[in-house]
Each structure stands twice: as structure tokens, then as C-alpha cells.
Tab-separated table of C-alpha atoms in Angstrom:
chain	number	residue	atom	x	y	z
A	1	GLN	CA	-4.359	-13.921	-12.806
A	2	VAL	CA	-4.314	-11.935	-9.662
A	3	HIS	CA	-6.575	-9.165	-9.142
A	4	LEU	CA	-6.436	-6.179	-6.778
A	5	VAL	CA	-9.094	-4.503	-4.901
A	6	GLU	CA	-8.407	-1.692	-2.209
A	7	SER	CA	-10.343	-0.121	0.456
A	8	GLY	CA	-9.919	2.070	3.377
A	9	GLY	CA	-8.983	5.410	2.151
A	10	GLY	CA	-10.321	8.715	3.194
A	11	SER	CA	-10.316	11.810	4.653
A	12	VAL	CA	-8.421	12.585	8.140
A	13	GLN	CA	-6.713	15.611	9.517
A	14	ALA	CA	-2.977	15.716	10.172
A	15	GLY	CA	-1.619	13.492	13.333
A	16	GLY	CA	-4.453	10.772	12.305
A	17	SER	CA	-4.531	7.179	11.293
A	18	LEU	CA	-5.946	5.502	8.243
A	19	ARG	CA	-5.497	1.568	7.633
A	20	LEU	CA	-5.422	0.464	4.021
A	21	SER	CA	-6.312	-2.988	2.885
A	22	CYS	CA	-5.788	-5.012	-0.369
A	23	ALA	CA	-7.747	-7.997	-1.010
A	24	ALA	CA	-6.264	-10.549	-3.702
A	25	SER	CA	-7.871	-12.988	-5.801
A	26	GLY	CA	-6.041	-15.940	-6.565
A	27	SER	CA	-4.270	-18.749	-4.507
A	28	ILE	CA	-0.661	-17.856	-5.221
A	29	PHE	CA	-0.999	-14.586	-3.230
A	30	ARG	CA	1.474	-16.108	-0.544
A	31	LEU	CA	4.275	-16.102	-3.175
A	32	TYR	CA	3.887	-12.129	-4.259
A	33	THR	CA	5.958	-9.508	-2.932
A	34	MET	CA	3.429	-7.189	-2.289
A	35	GLY	CA	3.533	-3.499	-1.997
A	36	TRP	CA	1.898	0.036	-1.771
A	37	PHE	CA	2.503	2.863	-4.116
A	38	ARG	CA	1.216	6.424	-4.077
A	39	GLN	CA	0.759	9.357	-6.253
A	40	ALA	CA	0.177	12.638	-5.393
A	41	PRO	CA	-1.256	15.517	-7.581
A	42	GLY	CA	1.235	16.841	-10.283
A	43	LYS	CA	3.637	14.318	-8.987
A	44	GLN	CA	5.002	10.971	-10.196
A	45	ARG	CA	3.788	7.728	-8.506
A	46	GLU	CA	6.448	6.419	-5.870
A	47	LEU	CA	6.834	3.564	-4.008
A	48	VAL	CA	5.744	3.570	-0.171
A	49	ALA	CA	6.551	0.249	1.290
A	50	THR	CA	6.803	-3.562	0.192
A	51	ILE	CA	6.796	-6.842	1.777
A	52	THR	CA	8.069	-9.717	0.699
A	53	SER	CA	6.751	-13.250	0.382
A	54	GLY	CA	8.877	-13.879	3.722
A	55	GLY	CA	7.429	-10.999	5.383
A	56	SER	CA	10.790	-8.636	5.132
A	57	THR	CA	9.660	-5.068	4.729
A	58	ASN	CA	10.994	-1.934	3.230
A	59	TYR	CA	9.914	1.516	3.455
A	60	VAL	CA	10.281	5.028	1.531
A	61	ASP	CA	12.130	7.583	4.163
A	62	SER	CA	9.446	9.741	4.594
A	63	VAL	CA	7.199	7.303	6.010
A	64	LYS	CA	9.286	5.290	8.194
A	65	GLY	CA	8.187	5.133	11.847
A	66	ARG	CA	4.693	6.054	10.697
A	67	PHE	CA	3.698	3.667	8.506
A	68	THR	CA	3.585	-0.285	8.645
A	69	VAL	CA	2.924	-2.904	5.758
A	70	SER	CA	1.724	-6.309	7.077
A	71	ARG	CA	0.078	-9.255	5.131
A	72	ASP	CA	-2.377	-11.995	5.848
A	73	ASN	CA	-1.687	-14.922	3.564
A	74	ALA	CA	-4.894	-17.001	4.986
A	75	LYS	CA	-6.869	-13.660	4.014
A	76	ASN	CA	-4.755	-13.212	1.055
A	77	THR	CA	-4.691	-9.390	2.058
A	78	VAL	CA	-2.063	-6.658	2.570
A	79	TYR	CA	-2.459	-3.996	4.895
A	80	LEU	CA	-1.004	-0.560	5.045
A	81	GLN	CA	-1.416	0.965	8.748
A	82	MET	CA	-0.651	4.896	8.496
A	83	ASN	CA	-0.610	6.727	11.751
A	84	SER	CA	0.735	10.254	12.214
A	85	LEU	CA	-0.722	11.365	9.063
A	86	LYS	CA	0.682	14.613	7.367
A	87	PRO	CA	-0.696	16.932	4.832
A	88	GLU	CA	1.874	15.521	2.409
A	89	ASP	CA	0.558	12.245	2.078
A	90	THR	CA	-2.131	13.121	0.765
A	91	ALA	CA	-2.518	10.742	-2.627
A	92	VAL	CA	-4.028	7.889	-4.526
A	93	TYR	CA	-2.411	4.762	-2.821
A	94	TYR	CA	-2.233	1.950	-4.948
A	95	CYS	CA	-1.800	-1.399	-3.863
A	96	TRP	CA	0.792	-3.698	-6.312
A	97	GLY	CA	1.942	-7.109	-6.285
A	98	ARG	CA	4.794	-8.695	-8.207
A	99	VAL	CA	5.617	-12.409	-8.823
A	100	GLY	CA	7.324	-12.261	-12.362
A	101	LEU	CA	4.489	-10.075	-13.543
A	102	GLU	CA	3.200	-7.165	-11.913
A	103	VAL	CA	-0.251	-6.344	-10.931
A	104	TRP	CA	-1.834	-3.300	-9.814
A	105	GLY	CA	-5.140	-2.209	-7.935
A	106	GLN	CA	-7.480	0.411	-8.635
A	107	GLY	CA	-6.296	2.964	-5.878
A	108	THR	CA	-7.858	4.686	-3.323
A	109	LEU	CA	-7.763	8.205	-2.333
A	110	VAL	CA	-6.448	9.431	1.230
A	111	THR	CA	-6.401	12.954	2.073
A	112	VAL	CA	-4.764	14.514	5.060
A	113	SER	CA	-5.886	18.279	6.155
A	114	SER	CA	-3.862	20.569	7.981
């Protein structure tokens, strides 16, 4: 079973950048579709970005042009580069993976102040 551990969250001012990392255990990471979800206070969890095993990416409209998801299969790691951050990006960000079954990380908090 794959386990996911996020890192890289923190506090930043609006307009700043952060890079989240998600390290995965297991030898079949390269087969997983990976992604990032987020959950803001009082809101439902929403999909932010996904990347397939072949490298195809997809983004929610609100982050297009600002966020970039990528993966390094040699390091069993998926990244979320977040630029031009806005206060509305404040949320707990969760790493997610799927190959048949789904797996989740524990979440990392991103706080963007105005």
C-alpha cells in the first residue's frame, strides 16, 4: 500500500509562492494518477490539480496559469508549484493518489495573507 506524506506548506503574503511536495512510498508510484485537493475552512474539499502516469495534467479553473503540478517518478514525489497566491487559496492541501484504490496524505496548511 502506498503512503503519502506532504510537506512545504506555510504562511505567505498574497502574490508570493510556495511549493508543496508529496513523497510516496511503494514501488508502483509511477502507475498512479496523482493530484492535489484542498479544503478551506467551512467549505467542501475540492480538486485542485491532477497528473496522470503519462504526465497529462488538469487544473481547476481558479488556479490555471498560477499553479503547476509535476511528478518525479524516480523520487516517488509529486509537486505543486503555487505562484501568485491569493488569500482565497488559503486551505489545507491534501495529496491524493489513485490506481484502483485511492490514497490520501495527512494534509498541509497553506495560509495566504492579504
